[in-house]
Amino acid sequence: MNLFRKKSINAMLQQAKTGTPLNRTLGAWDLTLLGLGAIIGTGIFVLTGTGAVTAGPGIMISFLISGLACALTALCYAEFATITPVSGSVYTFTYATLGELVAWIIGWDLILEYLLAVSLVSAGWSGYLQSLLHGFGISLPTALTAAHGAVPGVETWFNLPAFIIVMIITFFVSRGVKESARVNNIMVIIKTAVVILFIVVGVGYVKPENWHNFLPFGFEGVFSAAAITFTAFLGFDAVVSAAEETKNPAKDLPRGILFSLGICILLYIAVSAIMTGIVPFAEFKGVAHPVSLALQYAGQNWVAGFIDLGAILGMLTVMLVMLYGQTRIIFAMSRDGLLPGVFSKVHATYQTPYQATWIIGVIAALLGGSVSLDRLAEMINIGTLTAFTLISLGVIVLRKTQPQLPRVFRTPWVPYIPLLSIAICIFLMTNLSAGTWYVFLIWLVIGLFIYFIYSRNKSLLNELSD
């Protein structure tokens, strides 16, 4: 069998109409807030401090670089999203351009990426919640505050808050995209307001002398920080996963992608500039709450409390959107026959992949509660960068192989924009650690084993070839 056989775009559109239909309820505003919900979270409340330690005030350039890579890729995403407005994100697009094997690899890659994202953020959310409760004199049993061995010198066994919050979010996602969107929209508005509050209050306490040593580690530090902080933008591609539940995907998807990404790039640069202007960058080492620390330095403790609350809400929406995107990608892979059919069954009442949502939700909750995933954090970045590289390549391929396809949105300056996107993504991947590459390759080998033993034999393309 041809490992690089492609699925017809017309067949994808027909399958979306006649197969197991999802409910089209989302507009451009919902999609923009969905993107903001995925992007404004752990990155802005945690990684700003991590990046500052690595790059100094030059973290502003790091965010600009990683944001630019996302923006270039977003232009490619937008073109694909209007051509194939179906679930599956980059997996679906790759299937139509680069073939089944590559599509399987990237889909398998995205499963790990999204799953780890939910688990990692749930653990971070648990830490912020416990910090907030501690301020009210409430403490949880130590054994239930973190995964076993996660805290050196402390006997912990299970992160109960992390497990519970993923279960709650799974409930909302399983009930329907509109219900999930309502919850997401409310929390996004609140946490965006909190970030703006930080900018308005913090700008008056900036000391320009803290920026004088702007690149203490040179551009090497800037590039390393860009590779690390790329996680901050993880999830804007989750907007594309909502293609099959969008009212007018041709117009709304490009707007949702580009609007959410543009807003977040500006907010990240502004927040990192103010943080490093208030606090000497070295002070952020080992700090899990860098934004509120900056306000504490400024003597604005009351605002710092709001920031902690915003961080809790921010990470809630990240988990919600990541779990949503994960289930839609698995839904698409199952519908193509590459995964068992249970993952593509749609609930008669809620019109969601109900069983897939709960299966993935339980796994993510158990990982967040029982496993320390610090060493795997960069795995999220390498997965995202791989996906971005393939989608940019796919635009070039599709322009050559199927130039006649109707394109409501066209990526400008092809092939130069996609090639620049590919170059930046590969460059950032080279700045990731060797350990990250080893784990990624192990996951890839497992995925290839499953593909050759199960998936290629069950693929619906076999029926077409017969």
mmCIF file of C-alpha atoms in Angstrom, residues 26-401:
data_model
loop_
_atom_site.group_PDB
_atom_site.id
_atom_site.type_symbol
_atom_site.label_atom_id
_atom_site.label_comp_id
_atom_site.label_asym_id
_atom_site.label_seq_id
_atom_site.Cartn_x
_atom_site.Cartn_y
_atom_site.Cartn_z
ATOM 1 C CA LEU A 26 -19.221 29.416 16.701
ATOM 2 C CA GLY A 27 -18.537 32.831 15.164
ATOM 3 C CA ALA A 28 -15.399 34.967 14.775
ATOM 4 C CA TRP A 29 -15.808 36.412 18.293
ATOM 5 C CA ASP A 30 -16.065 32.932 19.834
ATOM 6 C CA LEU A 31 -13.013 31.760 17.882
ATOM 7 C CA THR A 32 -10.958 34.802 18.907
ATOM 8 C CA LEU A 33 -11.789 34.179 22.552
ATOM 9 C CA LEU A 34 -11.088 30.474 22.062
ATOM 10 C CA GLY A 35 -7.595 31.430 20.861
ATOM 11 C CA LEU A 36 -7.094 33.872 23.726
ATOM 12 C CA GLY A 37 -8.244 31.165 26.117
ATOM 13 C CA ALA A 38 -5.552 28.823 24.822
ATOM 14 C CA ILE A 39 -2.713 31.352 24.665
ATOM 15 C CA ILE A 40 -3.161 33.587 27.730
ATOM 16 C CA GLY A 41 -2.370 31.307 30.609
ATOM 17 C CA THR A 42 0.731 29.511 31.830
ATOM 18 C CA GLY A 43 2.912 31.399 29.347
ATOM 19 C CA ILE A 44 2.116 34.891 30.515
ATOM 20 C CA PHE A 45 1.885 34.023 34.213
ATOM 21 C CA VAL A 46 4.856 31.620 34.495
ATOM 22 C CA LEU A 47 7.080 31.489 31.401
ATOM 23 C CA THR A 48 7.663 35.239 31.380
ATOM 24 C CA GLY A 49 9.800 34.754 34.475
ATOM 25 C CA THR A 50 11.560 31.651 33.142
ATOM 26 C CA GLY A 51 12.363 33.466 29.909
ATOM 27 C CA ALA A 52 13.602 36.540 31.748
ATOM 28 C CA VAL A 53 16.152 34.444 33.649
ATOM 29 C CA THR A 54 17.378 33.009 30.338
ATOM 30 C CA ALA A 55 17.405 36.189 28.210
ATOM 31 C CA GLY A 56 17.196 39.109 30.648
ATOM 32 C CA PRO A 57 15.145 42.071 29.401
ATOM 33 C CA GLY A 58 15.795 40.629 25.946
ATOM 34 C CA ILE A 59 12.847 38.335 26.681
ATOM 35 C CA MET A 60 10.835 40.948 24.778
ATOM 36 C CA ILE A 61 12.754 40.004 21.612
ATOM 37 C CA SER A 62 12.277 36.302 22.433
ATOM 38 C CA PHE A 63 8.519 36.717 22.514
ATOM 39 C CA LEU A 64 8.670 38.719 19.296
ATOM 40 C CA ILE A 65 10.609 35.893 17.584
ATOM 41 C CA SER A 66 8.320 33.109 18.786
ATOM 42 C CA GLY A 67 5.284 35.268 18.048
ATOM 43 C CA LEU A 68 6.596 35.973 14.544
ATOM 44 C CA ALA A 69 7.035 32.249 13.903
ATOM 45 C CA CYS A 70 3.441 31.700 14.984
ATOM 46 C CA ALA A 71 2.170 34.621 12.907
ATOM 47 C CA LEU A 72 3.834 33.322 9.747
ATOM 48 C CA THR A 73 2.413 29.875 10.368
ATOM 49 C CA ALA A 74 -0.983 31.375 11.186
ATOM 50 C CA LEU A 75 -1.157 32.757 7.649
ATOM 51 C CA CYS A 76 -0.639 29.211 6.351
ATOM 52 C CA TYR A 77 -3.201 27.844 8.795
ATOM 53 C CA ALA A 78 -5.750 30.394 7.651
ATOM 54 C CA GLU A 79 -5.464 29.337 4.002
ATOM 55 C CA PHE A 80 -5.858 25.658 4.845
ATOM 56 C CA ALA A 81 -8.727 26.308 7.234
ATOM 57 C CA THR A 82 -10.801 27.940 4.503
ATOM 58 C CA ILE A 83 -10.045 25.152 1.999
ATOM 59 C CA THR A 84 -10.794 22.262 4.371
ATOM 60 C CA PRO A 85 -13.102 23.499 7.172
ATOM 61 C CA VAL A 86 -13.229 20.136 8.956
ATOM 62 C CA SER A 87 -12.018 18.863 12.321
ATOM 63 C CA GLY A 88 -8.450 17.706 12.805
ATOM 64 C CA SER A 89 -6.335 20.841 12.399
ATOM 65 C CA VAL A 90 -2.867 20.193 10.954
ATOM 66 C CA TYR A 91 -3.508 16.431 10.866
ATOM 67 C CA THR A 92 -6.332 16.934 8.370
ATOM 68 C CA PHE A 93 -4.349 19.405 6.259
ATOM 69 C CA THR A 94 -1.321 17.111 6.142
ATOM 70 C CA TYR A 95 -3.490 14.177 5.064
ATOM 71 C CA ALA A 96 -4.590 16.187 2.022
ATOM 72 C CA THR A 97 -1.113 17.326 0.989
ATOM 73 C CA LEU A 98 1.729 15.150 2.284
ATOM 74 C CA GLY A 99 -0.021 11.812 2.627
ATOM 75 C CA GLU A 100 -1.290 9.347 5.216
ATOM 76 C CA LEU A 101 1.986 8.375 6.908
ATOM 77 C CA VAL A 102 3.006 11.983 7.507
ATOM 78 C CA ALA A 103 -0.547 12.776 8.665
ATOM 79 C CA TRP A 104 -0.398 9.900 11.144
ATOM 80 C CA ILE A 105 2.972 11.053 12.476
ATOM 81 C CA ILE A 106 1.769 14.593 13.061
ATOM 82 C CA GLY A 107 -1.543 13.417 14.522
ATOM 83 C CA TRP A 108 0.317 11.107 16.894
ATOM 84 C CA ASP A 109 2.621 13.992 17.734
ATOM 85 C CA LEU A 110 -0.333 16.280 18.490
ATOM 86 C CA ILE A 111 -1.885 13.679 20.805
ATOM 87 C CA LEU A 112 1.187 13.857 23.033
ATOM 88 C CA GLU A 113 1.428 17.642 22.709
ATOM 89 C CA TYR A 114 -2.147 18.387 23.773
ATOM 90 C CA LEU A 115 -2.280 15.669 26.413
ATOM 91 C CA LEU A 116 0.889 16.918 28.114
ATOM 92 C CA ALA A 117 -0.361 20.493 27.863
ATOM 93 C CA VAL A 118 -3.518 19.677 29.814
ATOM 94 C CA SER A 119 -1.597 17.691 32.430
ATOM 95 C CA LEU A 120 1.179 20.239 32.861
ATOM 96 C CA VAL A 121 -1.193 23.169 33.176
ATOM 97 C CA SER A 122 -3.360 21.285 35.655
ATOM 98 C CA ALA A 123 -0.317 20.838 37.911
ATOM 99 C CA GLY A 124 0.526 24.545 37.607
ATOM 100 C CA TRP A 125 -3.079 25.491 38.295
ATOM 101 C CA SER A 126 -3.005 23.352 41.417
ATOM 102 C CA GLY A 127 0.019 25.277 42.708
ATOM 103 C CA TYR A 128 -1.665 28.656 42.203
ATOM 104 C CA LEU A 129 -4.866 27.417 43.859
ATOM 105 C CA GLN A 130 -2.974 26.118 46.875
ATOM 106 C CA SER A 131 -1.135 29.438 47.130
ATOM 107 C CA LEU A 132 -4.444 31.315 47.072
ATOM 108 C CA LEU A 133 -5.978 29.004 49.677
ATOM 109 C CA HIS A 134 -2.905 29.381 51.860
ATOM 110 C CA GLY A 135 -3.547 33.122 51.922
ATOM 111 C CA PHE A 136 -6.882 32.342 53.567
ATOM 112 C CA GLY A 137 -5.262 29.958 56.046
ATOM 113 C CA ILE A 138 -6.445 26.821 54.249
ATOM 114 C CA SER A 139 -4.012 23.962 53.611
ATOM 115 C CA LEU A 140 -4.586 20.624 51.915
ATOM 116 C CA PRO A 141 -3.047 17.383 53.219
ATOM 117 C CA THR A 142 0.551 17.374 52.013
ATOM 118 C CA ALA A 143 0.234 13.926 50.459
ATOM 119 C CA LEU A 144 -2.476 15.243 48.099
ATOM 120 C CA THR A 145 -0.738 18.427 46.943
ATOM 121 C CA ALA A 146 1.634 17.067 44.277
ATOM 122 C CA ALA A 147 2.650 13.954 42.367
ATOM 123 C CA HIS A 148 4.930 11.458 44.092
ATOM 124 C CA GLY A 149 8.490 12.758 44.118
ATOM 125 C CA ALA A 150 7.543 16.062 42.515
ATOM 126 C CA VAL A 151 8.724 18.130 45.485
ATOM 127 C CA PRO A 152 12.239 17.257 46.771
ATOM 128 C CA GLY A 153 12.271 16.440 50.467
ATOM 129 C CA VAL A 154 8.457 16.405 50.751
ATOM 130 C CA GLU A 155 6.374 13.231 50.918
ATOM 131 C CA THR A 156 3.665 13.682 48.313
ATOM 132 C CA TRP A 157 1.624 11.020 46.527
ATOM 133 C CA PHE A 158 -1.072 12.529 44.348
ATOM 134 C CA ASN A 159 -2.039 15.983 43.084
ATOM 135 C CA LEU A 160 -5.728 15.903 43.920
ATOM 136 C CA PRO A 161 -6.607 19.487 42.807
ATOM 137 C CA ALA A 162 -5.008 18.833 39.397
ATOM 138 C CA PHE A 163 -7.052 15.660 38.955
ATOM 139 C CA ILE A 164 -10.333 17.254 40.022
ATOM 140 C CA ILE A 165 -10.018 20.329 37.800
ATOM 141 C CA VAL A 166 -9.385 18.258 34.670
ATOM 142 C CA MET A 167 -12.459 16.176 35.471
ATOM 143 C CA ILE A 168 -14.571 19.317 35.803
ATOM 144 C CA ILE A 169 -13.292 20.688 32.514
ATOM 145 C CA THR A 170 -13.904 17.326 30.839
ATOM 146 C CA PHE A 171 -17.532 17.573 31.935
ATOM 147 C CA PHE A 172 -17.975 20.963 30.241
ATOM 148 C CA VAL A 173 -16.212 19.903 27.019
ATOM 149 C CA SER A 174 -18.263 16.692 26.811
ATOM 150 C CA ARG A 175 -21.550 18.602 27.150
ATOM 151 C CA GLY A 176 -21.056 20.700 24.037
ATOM 152 C CA VAL A 177 -18.854 23.244 22.326
ATOM 153 C CA LYS A 178 -21.260 26.130 22.888
ATOM 154 C CA GLU A 179 -21.397 25.434 26.625
ATOM 155 C CA SER A 180 -17.605 25.210 26.705
ATOM 156 C CA ALA A 181 -17.341 28.434 24.694
ATOM 157 C CA ARG A 182 -19.599 30.301 27.142
ATOM 158 C CA VAL A 183 -17.437 29.293 30.099
ATOM 159 C CA ASN A 184 -14.278 30.098 28.129
ATOM 160 C CA ASN A 185 -15.547 33.513 27.010
ATOM 161 C CA ILE A 186 -16.373 34.644 30.545
ATOM 162 C CA MET A 187 -13.012 33.552 31.954
ATOM 163 C CA VAL A 188 -11.055 35.010 29.019
ATOM 164 C CA ILE A 189 -12.653 38.424 29.489
ATOM 165 C CA ILE A 190 -11.809 38.362 33.210
ATOM 166 C CA LYS A 191 -8.192 37.250 32.824
ATOM 167 C CA THR A 192 -7.537 39.653 29.926
ATOM 168 C CA ALA A 193 -8.850 42.460 32.121
ATOM 169 C CA VAL A 194 -6.455 41.313 34.868
ATOM 170 C CA VAL A 195 -3.483 41.397 32.467
ATOM 171 C CA ILE A 196 -4.469 44.899 31.307
ATOM 172 C CA LEU A 197 -4.759 45.939 34.979
ATOM 173 C CA PHE A 198 -1.180 44.769 35.518
ATOM 174 C CA ILE A 199 0.008 46.807 32.532
ATOM 175 C CA VAL A 200 -1.837 49.960 33.641
ATOM 176 C CA VAL A 201 -0.660 49.724 37.273
ATOM 177 C CA GLY A 202 2.833 48.379 36.627
ATOM 178 C CA VAL A 203 3.953 50.854 33.948
ATOM 179 C CA GLY A 204 4.223 53.605 36.545
ATOM 180 C CA TYR A 205 6.796 51.615 38.552
ATOM 181 C CA VAL A 206 9.181 50.794 35.700
ATOM 182 C CA LYS A 207 12.820 51.723 36.308
ATOM 183 C CA PRO A 208 14.572 52.099 32.923
ATOM 184 C CA GLU A 209 17.952 51.301 34.503
ATOM 185 C CA ASN A 210 16.766 47.693 34.857
ATOM 186 C CA TRP A 211 16.814 47.520 31.041
ATOM 187 C CA HIS A 212 20.357 48.858 30.623
ATOM 188 C CA ASN A 213 21.929 45.388 30.450
ATOM 189 C CA PHE A 214 19.372 44.439 27.814
ATOM 190 C CA LEU A 215 21.109 41.308 26.480
ATOM 191 C CA PRO A 216 23.124 39.937 29.420
ATOM 192 C CA PHE A 217 23.522 36.547 27.703
ATOM 193 C CA GLY A 218 23.690 37.836 24.141
ATOM 194 C CA PHE A 219 21.473 36.613 21.355
ATOM 195 C CA GLU A 220 22.174 33.029 22.388
ATOM 196 C CA GLY A 221 20.097 33.673 25.498
ATOM 197 C CA VAL A 222 17.394 35.350 23.416
ATOM 198 C CA PHE A 223 17.124 32.370 21.062
ATOM 199 C CA SER A 224 17.146 29.860 23.923
ATOM 200 C CA ALA A 225 14.371 31.795 25.639
ATOM 201 C CA ALA A 226 12.409 31.923 22.373
ATOM 202 C CA ALA A 227 12.561 28.118 22.157
ATOM 203 C CA ILE A 228 11.360 27.826 25.762
ATOM 204 C CA THR A 229 8.657 30.508 25.630
ATOM 205 C CA PHE A 230 7.226 29.124 22.415
ATOM 206 C CA THR A 231 4.918 27.183 24.729
ATOM 207 C CA ALA A 232 3.308 30.521 25.510
ATOM 208 C CA PHE A 233 1.674 30.508 22.080
ATOM 209 C CA LEU A 234 0.712 26.860 22.197
ATOM 210 C CA GLY A 235 -2.920 26.440 21.319
ATOM 211 C CA PHE A 236 -3.724 29.089 18.733
ATOM 212 C CA ASP A 237 -3.981 26.167 16.312
ATOM 213 C CA ALA A 238 -6.775 24.832 18.528
ATOM 214 C CA VAL A 239 -8.935 27.476 16.851
ATOM 215 C CA VAL A 240 -8.597 25.496 13.616
ATOM 216 C CA SER A 241 -9.819 22.374 15.405
ATOM 217 C CA ALA A 242 -13.193 24.126 15.658
ATOM 218 C CA ALA A 243 -13.547 24.372 11.866
ATOM 219 C CA GLU A 244 -16.424 21.895 11.707
ATOM 220 C CA GLU A 245 -18.302 23.730 14.444
ATOM 221 C CA THR A 246 -17.919 27.223 12.933
ATOM 222 C CA LYS A 247 -20.873 29.012 11.335
ATOM 223 C CA ASN A 248 -18.895 30.598 8.494
ATOM 224 C CA PRO A 249 -15.422 29.002 8.458
ATOM 225 C CA ALA A 250 -14.290 30.792 5.284
ATOM 226 C CA LYS A 251 -14.434 34.192 7.003
ATOM 227 C CA ASP A 252 -14.475 33.461 10.726
ATOM 228 C CA LEU A 253 -11.491 31.074 10.974
ATOM 229 C CA PRO A 254 -8.846 33.471 9.543
ATOM 230 C CA ARG A 255 -10.195 36.277 11.716
ATOM 231 C CA GLY A 256 -10.220 34.135 14.857
ATOM 232 C CA ILE A 257 -6.670 32.875 14.267
ATOM 233 C CA LEU A 258 -5.038 36.199 13.387
ATOM 234 C CA PHE A 259 -6.953 38.365 15.877
ATOM 235 C CA SER A 260 -6.224 36.121 18.863
ATOM 236 C CA LEU A 261 -2.552 35.728 17.956
ATOM 237 C CA GLY A 262 -2.011 39.451 17.318
ATOM 238 C CA ILE A 263 -3.594 40.448 20.628
ATOM 239 C CA CYS A 264 -1.486 37.912 22.540
ATOM 240 C CA ILE A 265 1.828 38.951 20.964
ATOM 241 C CA LEU A 266 1.224 42.553 22.050
ATOM 242 C CA LEU A 267 0.206 41.522 25.578
ATOM 243 C CA TYR A 268 3.231 39.234 26.060
ATOM 244 C CA ILE A 269 5.716 41.875 24.956
ATOM 245 C CA ALA A 270 4.063 44.538 27.128
ATOM 246 C CA VAL A 271 3.947 42.316 30.225
ATOM 247 C CA SER A 272 7.558 41.127 29.865
ATOM 248 C CA ALA A 273 8.746 44.715 29.340
ATOM 249 C CA ILE A 274 7.028 45.963 32.494
ATOM 250 C CA MET A 275 8.100 42.957 34.580
ATOM 251 C CA THR A 276 11.786 43.333 33.743
ATOM 252 C CA GLY A 277 11.478 47.097 34.165
ATOM 253 C CA ILE A 278 10.214 46.728 37.724
ATOM 254 C CA VAL A 279 12.283 43.748 38.913
ATOM 255 C CA PRO A 280 15.948 42.975 38.068
ATOM 256 C CA PHE A 281 15.689 39.900 35.835
ATOM 257 C CA ALA A 282 17.862 37.667 38.065
ATOM 258 C CA GLU A 283 15.244 37.925 40.829
ATOM 259 C CA PHE A 284 12.824 35.799 38.802
ATOM 260 C CA LYS A 285 14.914 32.641 39.208
ATOM 261 C CA GLY A 286 12.837 29.877 40.765
ATOM 262 C CA VAL A 287 9.741 32.101 40.988
ATOM 263 C CA ALA A 288 6.489 30.504 39.824
ATOM 264 C CA HIS A 289 4.473 33.728 40.017
ATOM 265 C CA PRO A 290 6.651 36.360 38.260
ATOM 266 C CA VAL A 291 3.821 38.747 37.362
ATOM 267 C CA SER A 292 2.506 39.054 40.908
ATOM 268 C CA LEU A 293 6.116 39.257 42.171
ATOM 269 C CA ALA A 294 6.619 42.392 40.085
ATOM 270 C CA LEU A 295 3.601 44.010 41.719
ATOM 271 C CA GLN A 296 4.819 42.984 45.170
ATOM 272 C CA TYR A 297 8.115 44.748 44.352
ATOM 273 C CA ALA A 298 6.043 47.795 43.444
ATOM 274 C CA GLY A 299 4.177 47.611 46.748
ATOM 275 C CA GLN A 300 0.874 46.856 45.025
ATOM 276 C CA ASN A 301 -0.059 43.715 46.946
ATOM 277 C CA TRP A 302 -3.779 44.198 46.388
ATOM 278 C CA VAL A 303 -3.270 44.051 42.633
ATOM 279 C CA ALA A 304 -0.992 41.027 43.063
ATOM 280 C CA GLY A 305 -3.949 39.184 44.599
ATOM 281 C CA PHE A 306 -5.997 39.908 41.488
ATOM 282 C CA ILE A 307 -3.123 38.628 39.345
ATOM 283 C CA ASP A 308 -3.084 35.334 41.245
ATOM 284 C CA LEU A 309 -6.814 35.003 40.640
ATOM 285 C CA GLY A 310 -6.294 35.841 36.961
ATOM 286 C CA ALA A 311 -3.615 33.150 36.729
ATOM 287 C CA ILE A 312 -6.030 30.552 38.089
ATOM 288 C CA LEU A 313 -8.699 31.577 35.583
ATOM 289 C CA GLY A 314 -6.127 31.823 32.808
ATOM 290 C CA MET A 315 -4.923 28.281 33.221
ATOM 291 C CA LEU A 316 -8.489 27.008 33.429
ATOM 292 C CA THR A 317 -9.205 28.231 29.922
ATOM 293 C CA VAL A 318 -5.919 26.819 28.598
ATOM 294 C CA MET A 319 -6.889 23.379 29.855
ATOM 295 C CA LEU A 320 -10.374 23.734 28.418
ATOM 296 C CA VAL A 321 -9.155 24.670 24.932
ATOM 297 C CA MET A 322 -6.331 22.111 24.925
ATOM 298 C CA LEU A 323 -8.689 19.289 25.886
ATOM 299 C CA TYR A 324 -11.174 20.491 23.276
ATOM 300 C CA GLY A 325 -8.520 20.519 20.551
ATOM 301 C CA GLN A 326 -7.213 17.099 21.593
ATOM 302 C CA THR A 327 -10.599 15.420 21.316
ATOM 303 C CA ARG A 328 -11.294 16.945 17.876
ATOM 304 C CA ILE A 329 -7.983 15.729 16.471
ATOM 305 C CA ILE A 330 -8.574 12.205 17.783
ATOM 306 C CA PHE A 331 -12.145 12.428 16.437
ATOM 307 C CA ALA A 332 -10.791 13.154 12.945
ATOM 308 C CA MET A 333 -8.193 10.367 13.098
ATOM 309 C CA SER A 334 -10.804 7.868 14.253
ATOM 310 C CA ARG A 335 -13.227 8.933 11.534
ATOM 311 C CA ASP A 336 -10.495 8.158 8.989
ATOM 312 C CA GLY A 337 -10.085 4.668 10.467
ATOM 313 C CA LEU A 338 -6.603 5.279 11.885
ATOM 314 C CA LEU A 339 -7.847 4.980 15.477
ATOM 315 C CA PRO A 340 -10.659 2.804 16.921
ATOM 316 C CA GLY A 341 -14.211 3.915 16.141
ATOM 317 C CA VAL A 342 -15.051 4.690 19.771
ATOM 318 C CA PHE A 343 -13.184 7.991 19.402
ATOM 319 C CA SER A 344 -15.461 9.243 16.600
ATOM 320 C CA LYS A 345 -18.856 8.359 18.076
ATOM 321 C CA VAL A 346 -20.990 11.495 18.494
ATOM 322 C CA HIS A 347 -23.437 11.828 21.375
ATOM 323 C CA ALA A 348 -27.035 12.005 20.121
ATOM 324 C CA THR A 349 -27.967 14.855 22.467
ATOM 325 C CA TYR A 350 -24.787 16.887 22.935
ATOM 326 C CA GLN A 351 -23.425 16.388 19.390
ATOM 327 C CA THR A 352 -19.896 15.969 20.752
ATOM 328 C CA PRO A 353 -17.358 13.090 20.661
ATOM 329 C CA TYR A 354 -18.564 12.247 24.167
ATOM 330 C CA GLN A 355 -16.707 8.990 24.829
ATOM 331 C CA ALA A 356 -13.437 10.282 23.368
ATOM 332 C CA THR A 357 -13.667 13.375 25.572
ATOM 333 C CA TRP A 358 -14.021 11.334 28.753
ATOM 334 C CA ILE A 359 -11.316 8.824 27.808
ATOM 335 C CA ILE A 360 -8.798 11.585 27.092
ATOM 336 C CA GLY A 361 -9.951 13.633 30.086
ATOM 337 C CA VAL A 362 -9.409 10.768 32.530
ATOM 338 C CA ILE A 363 -5.928 10.040 31.127
ATOM 339 C CA ALA A 364 -4.916 13.706 31.316
ATOM 340 C CA ALA A 365 -6.271 13.982 34.868
ATOM 341 C CA LEU A 366 -4.349 10.905 36.020
ATOM 342 C CA LEU A 367 -1.135 12.194 34.428
ATOM 343 C CA GLY A 368 -1.564 15.604 36.041
ATOM 344 C CA GLY A 369 -2.266 14.029 39.414
ATOM 345 C CA SER A 370 0.314 11.259 39.514
ATOM 346 C CA VAL A 371 3.257 12.146 37.263
ATOM 347 C CA SER A 372 5.844 14.912 37.529
ATOM 348 C CA LEU A 373 6.150 16.207 33.967
ATOM 349 C CA ASP A 374 8.766 18.940 34.394
ATOM 350 C CA ARG A 375 11.340 17.178 32.233
ATOM 351 C CA LEU A 376 8.803 16.713 29.444
ATOM 352 C CA ALA A 377 7.746 20.375 29.270
ATOM 353 C CA GLU A 378 9.842 21.038 26.170
ATOM 354 C CA MET A 379 8.109 18.108 24.464
ATOM 355 C CA ILE A 380 5.150 20.414 23.958
ATOM 356 C CA ASN A 381 7.355 22.833 22.049
ATOM 357 C CA ILE A 382 8.954 20.261 19.772
ATOM 358 C CA GLY A 383 5.535 18.876 18.900
ATOM 359 C CA THR A 384 4.165 22.301 18.065
ATOM 360 C CA LEU A 385 7.195 23.303 16.009
ATOM 361 C CA THR A 386 6.992 20.052 14.050
ATOM 362 C CA ALA A 387 3.317 20.680 13.307
ATOM 363 C CA PHE A 388 4.016 24.260 12.248
ATOM 364 C CA THR A 389 6.799 23.127 9.914
ATOM 365 C CA LEU A 390 4.538 20.604 8.196
ATOM 366 C CA ILE A 391 1.614 22.983 7.748
ATOM 367 C CA SER A 392 3.886 25.572 6.128
ATOM 368 C CA LEU A 393 5.290 22.915 3.813
ATOM 369 C CA GLY A 394 1.761 21.792 3.023
ATOM 370 C CA VAL A 395 0.776 25.226 1.698
ATOM 371 C CA ILE A 396 3.630 25.148 -0.812
ATOM 372 C CA VAL A 397 2.759 21.599 -1.912
ATOM 373 C CA LEU A 398 -0.943 22.333 -2.322
ATOM 374 C CA ARG A 399 -0.309 25.489 -4.347
ATOM 375 C CA LYS A 400 1.664 23.341 -6.805
ATOM 376 C CA THR A 401 -0.485 20.215 -6.886
#
